[in-house]
PDB file of C-alpha atoms in Angstrom:
ATOM      1  CA  MET A   1      29.890 -75.404  18.762  1.00  0.00           C
ATOM      2  CA  THR A   2      28.545 -74.054  22.017  1.00  0.00           C
ATOM      3  CA  THR A   3      25.319 -75.498  23.336  1.00  0.00           C
ATOM      4  CA  PRO A   4      22.436 -73.001  23.037  1.00  0.00           C
ATOM      5  CA  THR A   5      20.771 -71.147  25.853  1.00  0.00           C
ATOM      6  CA  ASP A   6      16.987 -71.055  25.915  1.00  0.00           C
ATOM      7  CA  SER A   7      17.033 -67.456  24.692  1.00  0.00           C
ATOM      8  CA  SER A   8      19.174 -68.352  21.650  1.00  0.00           C
ATOM      9  CA  ARG A   9      16.747 -71.025  20.442  1.00  0.00           C
ATOM     10  CA  PRO A  10      14.103 -70.005  17.867  1.00  0.00           C
ATOM     11  CA  PHE A  11      10.680 -69.236  19.301  1.00  0.00           C
ATOM     12  CA  GLY A  12       9.156 -72.399  17.832  1.00  0.00           C
ATOM     13  CA  TYR A  13      11.831 -74.471  19.532  1.00  0.00           C
ATOM     14  CA  ARG A  14      11.238 -72.871  22.909  1.00  0.00           C
ATOM     15  CA  PHE A  15       7.476 -73.324  22.487  1.00  0.00           C
ATOM     16  CA  ALA A  16       7.816 -77.013  21.568  1.00  0.00           C
ATOM     17  CA  ILE A  17      10.141 -77.687  24.507  1.00  0.00           C
ATOM     18  CA  ALA A  18       7.836 -75.898  26.950  1.00  0.00           C
ATOM     19  CA  VAL A  19       4.804 -77.897  25.776  1.00  0.00           C
ATOM     20  CA  LEU A  20       6.222 -81.337  24.971  1.00  0.00           C
ATOM     21  CA  ARG A  21       9.032 -81.862  27.468  1.00  0.00           C
ATOM     22  CA  PRO A  22       6.859 -81.943  30.633  1.00  0.00           C
ATOM     23  CA  VAL A  23       4.322 -84.231  28.920  1.00  0.00           C
ATOM     24  CA  PHE A  24       7.010 -86.623  27.729  1.00  0.00           C
ATOM     25  CA  ARG A  25       8.601 -86.688  31.173  1.00  0.00           C
ATOM     26  CA  ALA A  26       5.259 -87.576  32.742  1.00  0.00           C
ATOM     27  CA  LEU A  27       4.441 -90.327  30.235  1.00  0.00           C
ATOM     28  CA  THR A  28       7.833 -92.044  29.942  1.00  0.00           C
ATOM     29  CA  ARG A  29      10.931 -93.153  31.762  1.00  0.00           C
ATOM     30  CA  ARG A  30      14.288 -92.319  30.172  1.00  0.00           C
ATOM     31  CA  ARG A  31      17.754 -93.851  29.979  1.00  0.00           C
ATOM     32  CA  TRP A  32      20.328 -91.729  28.164  1.00  0.00           C
ATOM     33  CA  GLU A  33      23.774 -93.097  27.271  1.00  0.00           C
ATOM     34  CA  GLY A  34      26.800 -91.885  25.330  1.00  0.00           C
ATOM     35  CA  ALA A  35      26.392 -88.128  25.726  1.00  0.00           C
ATOM     36  CA  GLU A  36      30.190 -87.887  26.018  1.00  0.00           C
ATOM     37  CA  HIS A  37      30.418 -88.686  22.288  1.00  0.00           C
ATOM     38  CA  LEU A  38      28.495 -85.577  21.224  1.00  0.00           C
ATOM     39  CA  PRO A  39      30.748 -82.878  19.678  1.00  0.00           C
ATOM     40  CA  THR A  40      31.247 -79.626  21.559  1.00  0.00           C
ATOM     41  CA  THR A  41      32.594 -77.489  18.684  1.00  0.00           C
ATOM     42  CA  GLY A  42      31.501 -76.929  15.080  1.00  0.00           C
ATOM     43  CA  GLY A  43      28.519 -78.245  13.196  1.00  0.00           C
ATOM     44  CA  TRP A  44      27.749 -81.951  12.994  1.00  0.00           C
ATOM     45  CA  VAL A  45      25.285 -84.549  11.769  1.00  0.00           C
ATOM     46  CA  VAL A  46      23.515 -86.982  14.084  1.00  0.00           C
ATOM     47  CA  CYS A  47      21.902 -90.132  12.650  1.00  0.00           C
ATOM     48  CA  PRO A  48      19.324 -92.220  14.576  1.00  0.00           C
ATOM     49  CA  ASN A  49      17.424 -95.356  13.650  1.00  0.00           C
ATOM     50  CA  HIS A  50      13.641 -95.091  13.161  1.00  0.00           C
ATOM     51  CA  VAL A  51      11.247 -97.542  14.854  1.00  0.00           C
ATOM     52  CA  SER A  52       8.197 -95.426  15.721  1.00  0.00           C
ATOM     53  CA  HIS A  53       6.583 -92.084  14.976  1.00  0.00           C
ATOM     54  CA  VAL A  54       7.298 -91.316  18.656  1.00  0.00           C
ATOM     55  CA  ASP A  55      11.064 -91.802  18.478  1.00  0.00           C
ATOM     56  CA  PRO A  56      11.820 -88.263  17.170  1.00  0.00           C
ATOM     57  CA  LEU A  57      10.441 -87.009  20.489  1.00  0.00           C
ATOM     58  CA  ALA A  58      12.669 -89.344  22.525  1.00  0.00           C
ATOM     59  CA  PHE A  59      15.682 -88.574  20.354  1.00  0.00           C
ATOM     60  CA  ALA A  60      15.118 -84.801  20.510  1.00  0.00           C
ATOM     61  CA  HIS A  61      14.532 -85.028  24.277  1.00  0.00           C
ATOM     62  CA  PHE A  62      17.925 -86.723  24.666  1.00  0.00           C
ATOM     63  CA  LEU A  63      19.709 -83.999  22.684  1.00  0.00           C
ATOM     64  CA  VAL A  64      17.854 -81.121  24.351  1.00  0.00           C
ATOM     65  CA  ASP A  65      18.741 -82.580  27.764  1.00  0.00           C
ATOM     66  CA  GLN A  66      22.394 -82.342  26.700  1.00  0.00           C
ATOM     67  CA  GLY A  67      21.924 -78.690  25.646  1.00  0.00           C
ATOM     68  CA  TYR A  68      21.577 -79.150  21.867  1.00  0.00           C
ATOM     69  CA  SER A  69      18.862 -77.949  19.496  1.00  0.00           C
ATOM     70  CA  PRO A  70      18.878 -80.350  16.541  1.00  0.00           C
ATOM     71  CA  ARG A  71      17.575 -79.232  13.150  1.00  0.00           C
ATOM     72  CA  PHE A  72      15.551 -82.150  11.780  1.00  0.00           C
ATOM     73  CA  LEU A  73      15.092 -83.047   8.157  1.00  0.00           C
ATOM     74  CA  GLY A  74      11.396 -83.944   8.127  1.00  0.00           C
ATOM     75  CA  LYS A  75       8.957 -84.983   5.416  1.00  0.00           C
ATOM     76  CA  ASP A  76       7.210 -81.975   3.916  1.00  0.00           C
ATOM     77  CA  GLU A  77       3.731 -83.423   4.589  1.00  0.00           C
ATOM     78  CA  VAL A  78       4.179 -82.668   8.296  1.00  0.00           C
ATOM     79  CA  PHE A  79       5.006 -79.033   7.518  1.00  0.00           C
ATOM     80  CA  ARG A  80       1.583 -78.701   5.838  1.00  0.00           C
ATOM     81  CA  VAL A  81      -0.313 -79.710   8.997  1.00  0.00           C
ATOM     82  CA  PRO A  82      -2.024 -76.659  10.549  1.00  0.00           C
ATOM     83  CA  VAL A  83      -0.316 -75.312  13.684  1.00  0.00           C
ATOM     84  CA  VAL A  84       2.283 -78.141  13.677  1.00  0.00           C
ATOM     85  CA  GLY A  85       3.744 -76.872  10.412  1.00  0.00           C
ATOM     86  CA  ALA A  86       3.909 -73.313  11.725  1.00  0.00           C
ATOM     87  CA  VAL A  87       5.748 -74.475  14.849  1.00  0.00           C
ATOM     88  CA  LEU A  88       8.233 -76.509  12.778  1.00  0.00           C
ATOM     89  CA  ARG A  89       8.957 -73.594  10.467  1.00  0.00           C
ATOM     90  CA  SER A  90       9.455 -71.184  13.354  1.00  0.00           C
ATOM     91  CA  ALA A  91      11.740 -73.785  15.001  1.00  0.00           C
ATOM     92  CA  ASP A  92      14.025 -73.617  11.941  1.00  0.00           C
ATOM     93  CA  GLN A  93      13.391 -77.231  10.895  1.00  0.00           C
ATOM     94  CA  ILE A  94      14.109 -78.437   7.338  1.00  0.00           C
ATOM     95  CA  PRO A  95      11.352 -79.888   5.083  1.00  0.00           C
ATOM     96  CA  VAL A  96      12.198 -82.732   2.698  1.00  0.00           C
ATOM     97  CA  HIS A  97      10.172 -83.361  -0.454  1.00  0.00           C
ATOM     98  CA  ARG A  98      10.773 -87.095  -0.654  1.00  0.00           C
ATOM     99  CA  GLU A  99      11.097 -88.902  -3.968  1.00  0.00           C
ATOM    100  CA  SER A 100      11.320 -85.596  -5.844  1.00  0.00           C
ATOM    101  CA  GLY A 101      13.919 -83.312  -7.370  1.00  0.00           C
ATOM    102  CA  SER A 102      13.180 -80.760  -4.643  1.00  0.00           C
ATOM    103  CA  ALA A 103      15.040 -82.937  -2.142  1.00  0.00           C
ATOM    104  CA  VAL A 104      18.199 -81.099  -3.212  1.00  0.00           C
ATOM    105  CA  ASP A 105      16.868 -78.014  -1.396  1.00  0.00           C
ATOM    106  CA  ALA A 106      16.872 -79.949   1.894  1.00  0.00           C
ATOM    107  CA  TYR A 107      20.429 -81.095   1.186  1.00  0.00           C
ATOM    108  CA  ARG A 108      21.578 -77.510   0.652  1.00  0.00           C
ATOM    109  CA  ALA A 109      19.779 -76.362   3.798  1.00  0.00           C
ATOM    110  CA  ALA A 110      21.408 -79.158   5.823  1.00  0.00           C
ATOM    111  CA  VAL A 111      24.874 -78.276   4.517  1.00  0.00           C
ATOM    112  CA  ALA A 112      24.279 -74.604   5.335  1.00  0.00           C
ATOM    113  CA  ALA A 113      23.120 -75.497   8.858  1.00  0.00           C
ATOM    114  CA  VAL A 114      26.223 -77.613   9.528  1.00  0.00           C
ATOM    115  CA  ARG A 115      28.442 -74.804   8.249  1.00  0.00           C
ATOM    116  CA  ALA A 116      26.596 -72.463  10.619  1.00  0.00           C
ATOM    117  CA  ASN A 117      27.741 -74.720  13.499  1.00  0.00           C
ATOM    118  CA  LYS A 118      24.376 -76.370  14.044  1.00  0.00           C
ATOM    119  CA  CYS A 119      23.467 -79.952  14.884  1.00  0.00           C
ATOM    120  CA  VAL A 120      21.528 -81.493  11.998  1.00  0.00           C
ATOM    121  CA  ALA A 121      19.504 -84.666  12.575  1.00  0.00           C
ATOM    122  CA  ILE A 122      19.103 -86.948   9.560  1.00  0.00           C
ATOM    123  CA  TYR A 123      17.277 -90.288   9.576  1.00  0.00           C
ATOM    124  CA  PRO A 124      19.386 -92.224   7.069  1.00  0.00           C
ATOM    125  CA  GLU A 125      16.655 -94.828   6.525  1.00  0.00           C
ATOM    126  CA  GLY A 126      14.334 -92.043   5.359  1.00  0.00           C
ATOM    127  CA  THR A 127      11.247 -93.689   6.882  1.00  0.00           C
ATOM    128  CA  LEU A 128      10.245 -96.214   9.556  1.00  0.00           C
ATOM    129  CA  THR A 129      12.276 -99.386   9.207  1.00  0.00           C
ATOM    130  CA  ARG A 130      10.671-102.145   7.172  1.00  0.00           C
ATOM    131  CA  ASP A 131      12.812-104.792   8.855  1.00  0.00           C
ATOM    132  CA  PRO A 132      10.483-107.359  10.518  1.00  0.00           C
ATOM    133  CA  GLY A 133      12.574-107.284  13.688  1.00  0.00           C
ATOM    134  CA  LEU A 134      12.806-103.452  13.714  1.00  0.00           C
ATOM    135  CA  TRP A 135      16.547-103.471  13.030  1.00  0.00           C
ATOM    136  CA  PRO A 136      18.008-100.644  10.917  1.00  0.00           C
ATOM    137  CA  MET A 137      17.435-101.320   7.235  1.00  0.00           C
ATOM    138  CA  ARG A 138      19.399-100.225   4.186  1.00  0.00           C
ATOM    139  CA  GLY A 139      20.168 -96.513   4.437  1.00  0.00           C
ATOM    140  CA  LYS A 140      19.890 -93.701   1.927  1.00  0.00           C
ATOM    141  CA  THR A 141      22.821 -91.468   1.050  1.00  0.00           C
ATOM    142  CA  GLY A 142      21.623 -88.076   2.320  1.00  0.00           C
ATOM    143  CA  ALA A 143      23.565 -88.093   5.588  1.00  0.00           C
ATOM    144  CA  ALA A 144      26.701 -89.332   3.808  1.00  0.00           C
ATOM    145  CA  ARG A 145      26.424 -86.553   1.213  1.00  0.00           C
ATOM    146  CA  VAL A 146      26.195 -83.850   3.880  1.00  0.00           C
ATOM    147  CA  ALA A 147      29.053 -85.368   5.879  1.00  0.00           C
ATOM    148  CA  LEU A 148      31.388 -85.679   2.899  1.00  0.00           C
ATOM    149  CA  GLU A 149      30.562 -82.167   1.691  1.00  0.00           C
ATOM    150  CA  THR A 150      31.199 -80.534   5.087  1.00  0.00           C
ATOM    151  CA  ARG A 151      33.680 -83.039   6.583  1.00  0.00           C
ATOM    152  CA  CYS A 152      31.758 -82.777   9.832  1.00  0.00           C
ATOM    153  CA  PRO A 153      31.436 -85.449  12.549  1.00  0.00           C
ATOM    154  CA  VAL A 154      28.619 -87.987  12.091  1.00  0.00           C
ATOM    155  CA  VAL A 155      27.320 -89.350  15.395  1.00  0.00           C
ATOM    156  CA  PRO A 156      25.350 -92.632  15.279  1.00  0.00           C
ATOM    157  CA  VAL A 157      22.461 -92.895  17.724  1.00  0.00           C
ATOM    158  CA  ALA A 158      20.351 -95.924  18.634  1.00  0.00           C
ATOM    159  CA  VAL A 159      16.804 -95.483  19.923  1.00  0.00           C
ATOM    160  CA  TRP A 160      14.783 -98.286  21.520  1.00  0.00           C
ATOM    161  CA  GLY A 161      11.534 -98.190  23.489  1.00  0.00           C
ATOM    162  CA  PRO A 162       9.317 -95.774  21.511  1.00  0.00           C
ATOM    163  CA  GLN A 163       7.832 -98.739  19.617  1.00  0.00           C
ATOM    164  CA  GLU A 164       6.417 -99.969  22.937  1.00  0.00           C
ATOM    165  CA  MET A 165       4.533 -96.679  23.250  1.00  0.00           C
ATOM    166  CA  LEU A 166       3.447 -96.533  19.596  1.00  0.00           C
ATOM    167  CA  ALA A 167       4.054 -99.470  17.287  1.00  0.00           C
ATOM    168  CA  PRO A 168       4.995 -98.683  13.680  1.00  0.00           C
ATOM    169  CA  TYR A 169       1.977 -97.208  11.868  1.00  0.00           C
ATOM    170  CA  ALA A 170      -0.270 -97.721  14.904  1.00  0.00           C
ATOM    171  CA  ARG A 171      -2.801 -94.986  15.664  1.00  0.00           C
ATOM    172  CA  VAL A 172      -3.401 -95.497  19.398  1.00  0.00           C
ATOM    173  CA  PRO A 173      -0.493 -95.184  21.857  1.00  0.00           C
ATOM    174  CA  ARG A 174       0.036 -97.580  24.742  1.00  0.00           C
ATOM    175  CA  LEU A 175       0.775 -95.583  27.881  1.00  0.00           C
ATOM    176  CA  LEU A 176       0.829 -98.270  30.575  1.00  0.00           C
ATOM    177  CA  PRO A 177       3.093 -99.583  31.826  1.00  0.00           C
ATOM    178  CA  ARG A 178       5.067 -96.366  31.436  1.00  0.00           C
ATOM    179  CA  PRO A 179       7.510 -97.115  28.581  1.00  0.00           C
ATOM    180  CA  VAL A 180      11.268 -96.654  28.882  1.00  0.00           C
ATOM    181  CA  MET A 181      12.842 -94.479  26.188  1.00  0.00           C
ATOM    182  CA  ARG A 182      16.433 -95.622  25.661  1.00  0.00           C
ATOM    183  CA  VAL A 183      18.813 -93.510  23.591  1.00  0.00           C
ATOM    184  CA  ARG A 184      22.493 -94.296  23.128  1.00  0.00           C
ATOM    185  CA  ALA A 185      25.029 -92.216  21.170  1.00  0.00           C
ATOM    186  CA  GLY A 186      28.197 -93.777  19.787  1.00  0.00           C
ATOM    187  CA  ARG A 187      31.563 -92.459  18.704  1.00  0.00           C
ATOM    188  CA  PRO A 188      31.581 -90.415  15.468  1.00  0.00           C
ATOM    189  CA  VAL A 189      31.819 -92.554  12.330  1.00  0.00           C
ATOM    190  CA  ASP A 190      35.272 -92.502  10.726  1.00  0.00           C
ATOM    191  CA  LEU A 191      34.901 -91.207   7.158  1.00  0.00           C
ATOM    192  CA  ALA A 192      38.260 -89.389   6.909  1.00  0.00           C
ATOM    193  CA  ASP A 193      39.691 -91.722   4.275  1.00  0.00           C
ATOM    194  CA  LEU A 194      36.779 -90.854   1.966  1.00  0.00           C
ATOM    195  CA  TYR A 195      37.071 -87.057   2.121  1.00  0.00           C
ATOM    196  CA  ASP A 196      39.479 -86.594  -0.770  1.00  0.00           C
ATOM    197  CA  LEU A 197      37.883 -89.160  -3.085  1.00  0.00           C
ATOM    198  CA  PRO A 198      35.467 -88.222  -5.878  1.00  0.00           C
ATOM    199  CA  VAL A 199      31.902 -88.414  -4.575  1.00  0.00           C
ATOM    200  CA  THR A 200      30.832 -91.433  -6.606  1.00  0.00           C
ATOM    201  CA  ALA A 201      27.962 -93.831  -5.990  1.00  0.00           C
ATOM    202  CA  GLU A 202      30.466 -96.303  -4.551  1.00  0.00           C
ATOM    203  CA  VAL A 203      31.907 -93.772  -2.105  1.00  0.00           C
ATOM    204  CA  LEU A 204      28.427 -92.681  -0.968  1.00  0.00           C
ATOM    205  CA  ALA A 205      27.409 -96.320  -0.532  1.00  0.00           C
ATOM    206  CA  GLU A 206      30.487 -97.039   1.585  1.00  0.00           C
ATOM    207  CA  ALA A 207      29.935 -93.970   3.793  1.00  0.00           C
ATOM    208  CA  THR A 208      26.272 -94.930   4.228  1.00  0.00           C
ATOM    209  CA  ARG A 209      27.214 -98.529   5.019  1.00  0.00           C
ATOM    210  CA  ARG A 210      29.536 -97.332   7.799  1.00  0.00           C
ATOM    211  CA  ILE A 211      26.881 -95.030   9.249  1.00  0.00           C
ATOM    212  CA  MET A 212      24.241 -97.778   9.291  1.00  0.00           C
ATOM    213  CA  ALA A 213      26.699-100.282  10.757  1.00  0.00           C
ATOM    214  CA  ALA A 214      27.561 -97.860  13.575  1.00  0.00           C
ATOM    215  CA  ILE A 215      23.885 -97.233  14.394  1.00  0.00           C
ATOM    216  CA  THR A 216      23.246-100.979  14.401  1.00  0.00           C
ATOM    217  CA  THR A 217      26.186-101.620  16.740  1.00  0.00           C
ATOM    218  CA  GLU A 218      24.751 -99.183  19.299  1.00  0.00           C
ATOM    219  CA  LEU A 219      21.294-100.726  18.950  1.00  0.00           C
ATOM    220  CA  GLU A 220      22.738-104.193  19.596  1.00  0.00           C
ATOM    221  CA  VAL A 221      23.974-102.862  22.938  1.00  0.00           C
ATOM    222  CA  LEU A 222      20.553-101.448  23.848  1.00  0.00           C
ATOM    223  CA  ARG A 223      18.714-104.608  22.792  1.00  0.00           C
ATOM    224  CA  GLY A 224      21.299-107.033  24.165  1.00  0.00           C
ATOM    225  CA  GLU A 225      21.221-109.190  21.055  1.00  0.00           C
ATOM    226  CA  PRO A 226      22.954-109.364  17.660  1.00  0.00           C
ATOM    227  CA  ALA A 227      21.414-107.884  14.535  1.00  0.00           C
ATOM    228  CA  PRO A 228      20.697-110.077  11.493  1.00  0.00           C
ATOM    229  CA  ALA A 229      23.770-110.791   9.386  1.00  0.00           C
ATOM    230  CA  GLU A 230      22.127-109.264   6.303  1.00  0.00           C
ATOM    231  CA  ARG A 231      20.588-105.790   6.363  1.00  0.00           C
ATOM    232  CA  PHE A 232      16.979-105.582   5.151  1.00  0.00           C
ATOM    233  CA  ASP A 233      16.664-103.935   1.721  1.00  0.00           C
ATOM    234  CA  PRO A 234      13.151-102.741   0.798  1.00  0.00           C
ATOM    235  CA  ARG A 235      13.993-102.706  -2.909  1.00  0.00           C
ATOM    236  CA  ARG A 236      15.171-106.289  -2.859  1.00  0.00           C
ATOM    237  CA  ALA A 237      12.134-107.288  -0.787  1.00  0.00           C
ATOM    238  CA  ARG A 238       9.928-105.322  -3.219  1.00  0.00           C
ATOM    239  CA  VAL A 239       8.007-103.351  -0.604  1.00  0.00           C
ATOM    240  CA  THR A 240       6.877 -99.734  -0.940  1.00  0.00           C
ATOM    241  CA  PRO A 241       9.601 -97.209   0.015  1.00  0.00           C
ATOM    242  CA  THR A 242       7.330 -94.852   1.997  1.00  0.00           C
ATOM    243  CA  GLY A 243       4.112 -95.116   3.994  1.00  0.00           C
ATOM    244  CA  ARG A 244       2.735 -98.335   5.433  1.00  0.00           C
ATOM    245  CA  PRO A 245       4.752-101.198   3.928  1.00  0.00           C
ATOM    246  CA  ARG A 246       2.976-103.050   1.126  1.00  0.00           C
ATOM    247  CA  PRO A 247       4.183-105.257  -1.707  1.00  0.00           C
ATOM    248  CA  ILE A 248       5.037-103.043  -4.688  1.00  0.00           C
ATOM    249  CA  GLU A 249       2.774-105.157  -6.911  1.00  0.00           C
ATOM    250  CA  GLU A 250      -0.178-104.507  -4.598  1.00  0.00           C
ATOM    251  CA  ALA A 251       0.539-100.769  -4.430  1.00  0.00           C
ATOM    252  CA  SER A 252       0.700-100.472  -8.216  1.00  0.00           C
TER     253      SER A 252
END
């Protein structure tokens, strides 16, 4: 793929960059690493961890600084917000109706975007991590499905620092001291040996495991410490899969 010029980006994208980029530059410091691992031809999937509602801005800023215009898969609730939803739609972003049969539409849109030589950003955790230490938790299979269908590169990305600006599910950001947004891309995840296998639950689980392991490895570098030996699983811990984490018994 060739990186887009400003004129080739959708209007909503250009508008968002013009408004948000200067603000984000003023409010944060940035450390970008691993840009050499980003593909330069064809469509591809990029998978970050999720520690704060601010980290999509840091992650997108990193990719835009490298000349890319990622298409995000985002929860459909955001697309219903006045003005914000209109900007997202005009920026060619992809809504996801979570926990519903309509999620297949987002999958098809993501596959079509990759085949159109676009960069598609998928959060494999599907929501903010529930891990107490903010390590990547058990992933969902959406990114693996798109990757196996298109045989495109999957680039793992670790993000660290946005949680200092806005803690998970916090409402008021902390702006001082000026937080450092750290984003690190790793080498594409090797899934080649899975391409010709039937797309079973086991194959999807293995592809997802590799993607989450690669993201975690890059985050260990940013944090300078090892991740827990066992990945946090919300189902096993019996916490709600979306929204502010609560025990399933309490939610019901």
